[in-house]
Structure formats: structure tokens, C-alpha cells
């Protein structure tokens, strides 16, 4: 369990910093604010809608999210080797997603509330490659589509 928490913290830091890499001239205050966000993110935080509508995800990021969703929708679990292919594709798209992070503000923060647990699911699926883990990833996209467009 500690390993999972450490992994979550490290991944959180990675994604928060990768999203901020594009912003030059960061001040010490910005770095402190980022650190505060890391400590305030928790798996228990519920995603909130933008008033009564879904949050808009930047197009360049949404492309990678939709690629993962398509991979999951077309997954053929009848062949064991497909599990590894899916795990690799999910990880590749996650890397592309985070390296193309351009979002800021509340939409960015809400997306991270979905993304951090999703990262854990993909990590566990990569190790376990079980039907149960796959089902959890499917459920994660149901949640994503409730709050984001």
C-alpha cells in the first residue's frame, strides 16, 4: 500500500510539473503553490461539474484520452497477448497526454482528480492484466464522460 501511495505522489508531481513545463519564468511562489496542490490532491476528492455543464478538455489532450477510450472499447480479451498490447498503448497515450498538457485553472484541477486514480488503474493493469482491472478502467471512462467533454 505504501508503494502505491509513493507511486501516486511521484506521478502526481511528474504530471503537475509536466503541465507547468510550458510556462517559463516560474516564480518561487508558483513552485510553492504547485507543491501545495500536490499535498491537497487526494483520491477522495470528488470531481465537480463546471456549474451545470461538463469541463472542456483541450483538443490536443482530448485526442489522447479518446485514443485510450477507443483502445478499451475495441479490446479483445480472448487473446492473452492483447492485455500487454493494451497496457502498452494506454501507457503511451498517457505519456503523450501529459507531455501535451496545456490546461490551466479549475478545469485542469478537476481533470487531475480523474487522471491520478486513472494512472493508478493503468499501472495496476500493466502489472496484473486482469479482467477486474480492465473493468475498473472501463468504469473510469464512464466517470470521465460524466464530467468532461
mmCIF file of C-alpha atoms in Angstrom:
data_model
loop_
_atom_site.group_PDB
_atom_site.id
_atom_site.type_symbol
_atom_site.label_atom_id
_atom_site.label_comp_id
_atom_site.label_asym_id
_atom_site.label_seq_id
_atom_site.Cartn_x
_atom_site.Cartn_y
_atom_site.Cartn_z
ATOM 1 C CA UNK A 1 0.000 0.000 0.000
ATOM 2 C CA UNK A 2 2.868 2.381 0.790
ATOM 3 C CA UNK A 3 4.350 1.618 -2.605
ATOM 4 C CA UNK A 4 1.053 2.664 -4.211
ATOM 5 C CA UNK A 5 0.997 5.919 -2.224
ATOM 6 C CA UNK A 6 4.588 6.689 -3.156
ATOM 7 C CA UNK A 7 3.843 5.935 -6.801
ATOM 8 C CA UNK A 8 0.808 8.211 -6.687
ATOM 9 C CA UNK A 9 2.812 11.056 -5.156
ATOM 10 C CA UNK A 10 5.641 10.673 -7.660
ATOM 11 C CA UNK A 11 3.230 10.519 -10.597
ATOM 12 C CA UNK A 12 1.307 13.500 -9.237
ATOM 13 C CA UNK A 13 4.475 15.519 -9.026
ATOM 14 C CA UNK A 14 5.507 14.430 -12.522
ATOM 15 C CA UNK A 15 2.180 15.422 -14.061
ATOM 16 C CA UNK A 16 1.912 18.690 -12.217
ATOM 17 C CA UNK A 17 5.419 19.663 -13.244
ATOM 18 C CA UNK A 18 4.976 18.464 -16.828
ATOM 19 C CA UNK A 19 1.887 20.637 -17.108
ATOM 20 C CA UNK A 20 3.882 23.593 -15.852
ATOM 21 C CA UNK A 21 6.979 22.985 -18.016
ATOM 22 C CA UNK A 22 5.492 25.091 -20.779
ATOM 23 C CA UNK A 23 5.229 28.113 -18.518
ATOM 24 C CA UNK A 24 8.531 29.962 -18.409
ATOM 25 C CA UNK A 25 9.719 32.268 -15.659
ATOM 26 C CA UNK A 26 8.056 30.429 -12.804
ATOM 27 C CA UNK A 27 8.477 32.218 -9.530
ATOM 28 C CA UNK A 28 9.134 30.697 -6.161
ATOM 29 C CA UNK A 29 5.512 31.433 -5.261
ATOM 30 C CA UNK A 30 4.345 29.366 -8.228
ATOM 31 C CA UNK A 31 6.543 26.478 -7.153
ATOM 32 C CA UNK A 32 5.152 26.675 -3.631
ATOM 33 C CA UNK A 33 1.604 26.736 -4.998
ATOM 34 C CA UNK A 34 2.370 23.639 -7.065
ATOM 35 C CA UNK A 35 3.692 21.864 -4.006
ATOM 36 C CA UNK A 36 0.537 22.800 -2.136
ATOM 37 C CA UNK A 37 -1.580 21.316 -4.918
ATOM 38 C CA UNK A 38 0.357 18.070 -4.662
ATOM 39 C CA UNK A 39 -0.426 17.852 -0.975
ATOM 40 C CA UNK A 40 -4.068 18.828 -1.435
ATOM 41 C CA UNK A 41 -4.891 16.318 -4.162
ATOM 42 C CA UNK A 42 -6.443 13.233 -2.717
ATOM 43 C CA UNK A 43 -8.091 10.209 -4.209
ATOM 44 C CA UNK A 44 -11.157 11.055 -2.110
ATOM 45 C CA UNK A 45 -11.820 14.382 -3.814
ATOM 46 C CA UNK A 46 -14.979 14.246 -5.873
ATOM 47 C CA UNK A 47 -14.914 15.717 -9.350
ATOM 48 C CA UNK A 48 -17.235 18.693 -9.663
ATOM 49 C CA UNK A 49 -19.045 19.886 -12.774
ATOM 50 C CA UNK A 50 -18.475 23.386 -14.150
ATOM 51 C CA UNK A 51 -21.720 24.682 -12.719
ATOM 52 C CA UNK A 52 -24.247 22.562 -14.588
ATOM 53 C CA UNK A 53 -22.028 21.650 -17.542
ATOM 54 C CA UNK A 54 -19.031 19.464 -18.272
ATOM 55 C CA UNK A 55 -15.460 20.730 -18.201
ATOM 56 C CA UNK A 56 -13.858 21.369 -21.581
ATOM 57 C CA UNK A 57 -10.633 19.424 -22.142
ATOM 58 C CA UNK A 58 -8.177 20.950 -24.611
ATOM 59 C CA UNK A 59 -8.385 19.292 -28.032
ATOM 60 C CA UNK A 60 -4.730 18.205 -28.105
ATOM 61 C CA UNK A 61 -5.189 16.420 -24.778
ATOM 62 C CA UNK A 62 -8.623 15.033 -25.595
ATOM 63 C CA UNK A 63 -7.195 13.257 -28.657
ATOM 64 C CA UNK A 64 -5.033 11.052 -26.393
ATOM 65 C CA UNK A 65 -7.887 10.422 -23.975
ATOM 66 C CA UNK A 66 -10.167 9.363 -26.831
ATOM 67 C CA UNK A 67 -7.409 7.113 -28.231
ATOM 68 C CA UNK A 68 -7.296 5.290 -24.893
ATOM 69 C CA UNK A 69 -11.070 5.056 -24.790
ATOM 70 C CA UNK A 70 -11.137 3.591 -28.332
ATOM 71 C CA UNK A 71 -8.465 1.053 -27.373
ATOM 72 C CA UNK A 72 -10.567 -0.011 -24.406
ATOM 73 C CA UNK A 73 -13.797 -0.179 -26.418
ATOM 74 C CA UNK A 74 -12.194 -2.360 -29.098
ATOM 75 C CA UNK A 75 -10.239 -4.569 -26.699
ATOM 76 C CA UNK A 76 -10.423 -8.293 -27.484
ATOM 77 C CA UNK A 77 -9.839 -10.117 -24.210
ATOM 78 C CA UNK A 78 -9.868 -13.552 -25.855
ATOM 79 C CA UNK A 79 -6.120 -13.486 -26.506
ATOM 80 C CA UNK A 80 -3.790 -13.141 -23.508
ATOM 81 C CA UNK A 81 -1.182 -11.211 -25.523
ATOM 82 C CA UNK A 82 -3.752 -8.445 -26.122
ATOM 83 C CA UNK A 83 -3.569 -7.451 -22.464
ATOM 84 C CA UNK A 84 0.071 -6.413 -22.816
ATOM 85 C CA UNK A 85 -0.622 -4.570 -26.065
ATOM 86 C CA UNK A 86 -3.461 -2.653 -24.401
ATOM 87 C CA UNK A 87 -1.331 -1.841 -21.346
ATOM 88 C CA UNK A 88 1.451 -0.525 -23.586
ATOM 89 C CA UNK A 89 -0.976 1.563 -25.660
ATOM 90 C CA UNK A 90 -2.557 3.064 -22.548
ATOM 91 C CA UNK A 91 0.834 3.991 -21.111
ATOM 92 C CA UNK A 92 1.966 5.509 -24.412
ATOM 93 C CA UNK A 93 -1.152 7.657 -24.647
ATOM 94 C CA UNK A 94 -0.779 8.712 -21.016
ATOM 95 C CA UNK A 95 2.766 9.869 -21.763
ATOM 96 C CA UNK A 96 1.519 11.807 -24.782
ATOM 97 C CA UNK A 97 -1.347 13.254 -22.754
ATOM 98 C CA UNK A 98 0.906 14.562 -20.018
ATOM 99 C CA UNK A 99 3.557 15.878 -22.386
ATOM 100 C CA UNK A 100 0.859 17.877 -24.205
ATOM 101 C CA UNK A 101 -0.767 19.300 -21.095
ATOM 102 C CA UNK A 102 -1.894 22.847 -21.828
ATOM 103 C CA UNK A 103 -4.788 23.202 -19.419
ATOM 104 C CA UNK A 104 -4.831 25.588 -16.500
ATOM 105 C CA UNK A 105 -7.199 26.615 -13.782
ATOM 106 C CA UNK A 106 -10.145 24.736 -12.367
ATOM 107 C CA UNK A 107 -10.643 22.542 -15.459
ATOM 108 C CA UNK A 108 -7.035 21.363 -15.088
ATOM 109 C CA UNK A 109 -7.532 20.645 -11.388
ATOM 110 C CA UNK A 110 -10.747 18.716 -11.995
ATOM 111 C CA UNK A 111 -9.103 16.680 -14.758
ATOM 112 C CA UNK A 112 -6.349 15.708 -12.331
ATOM 113 C CA UNK A 113 -8.972 14.375 -9.925
ATOM 114 C CA UNK A 114 -9.879 11.859 -12.632
ATOM 115 C CA UNK A 115 -6.393 11.387 -14.053
ATOM 116 C CA UNK A 116 -4.492 10.461 -10.888
ATOM 117 C CA UNK A 117 -6.698 7.480 -9.981
ATOM 118 C CA UNK A 118 -6.742 6.505 -13.665
ATOM 119 C CA UNK A 119 -2.936 6.437 -13.679
ATOM 120 C CA UNK A 120 -3.037 4.008 -10.766
ATOM 121 C CA UNK A 121 -5.537 1.819 -12.614
ATOM 122 C CA UNK A 122 -3.337 1.670 -15.716
ATOM 123 C CA UNK A 123 -0.291 0.949 -13.581
ATOM 124 C CA UNK A 124 -2.083 -1.894 -11.810
ATOM 125 C CA UNK A 125 -3.442 -3.208 -15.119
ATOM 126 C CA UNK A 126 0.098 -3.240 -16.530
ATOM 127 C CA UNK A 127 1.185 -5.475 -13.653
ATOM 128 C CA UNK A 128 -1.935 -7.575 -13.141
ATOM 129 C CA UNK A 129 -3.543 -7.671 -16.607
ATOM 130 C CA UNK A 130 -6.782 -8.959 -15.139
ATOM 131 C CA UNK A 131 -10.377 -8.672 -16.242
ATOM 132 C CA UNK A 132 -11.132 -6.922 -12.955
ATOM 133 C CA UNK A 133 -8.547 -4.213 -13.620
ATOM 134 C CA UNK A 134 -9.840 -3.809 -17.175
ATOM 135 C CA UNK A 135 -13.387 -3.381 -15.838
ATOM 136 C CA UNK A 136 -12.196 -0.659 -13.457
ATOM 137 C CA UNK A 137 -10.573 1.182 -16.375
ATOM 138 C CA UNK A 138 -13.845 0.977 -18.297
ATOM 139 C CA UNK A 139 -15.696 2.442 -15.295
ATOM 140 C CA UNK A 140 -13.132 5.223 -15.130
ATOM 141 C CA UNK A 141 -14.079 6.332 -18.640
ATOM 142 C CA UNK A 142 -17.741 6.351 -17.666
ATOM 143 C CA UNK A 143 -16.783 8.787 -14.916
ATOM 144 C CA UNK A 144 -14.628 10.817 -17.296
ATOM 145 C CA UNK A 145 -17.514 11.231 -19.724
ATOM 146 C CA UNK A 146 -19.818 12.405 -16.934
ATOM 147 C CA UNK A 147 -17.593 15.384 -16.145
ATOM 148 C CA UNK A 148 -15.557 16.202 -19.248
ATOM 149 C CA UNK A 149 -16.001 16.910 -22.922
#
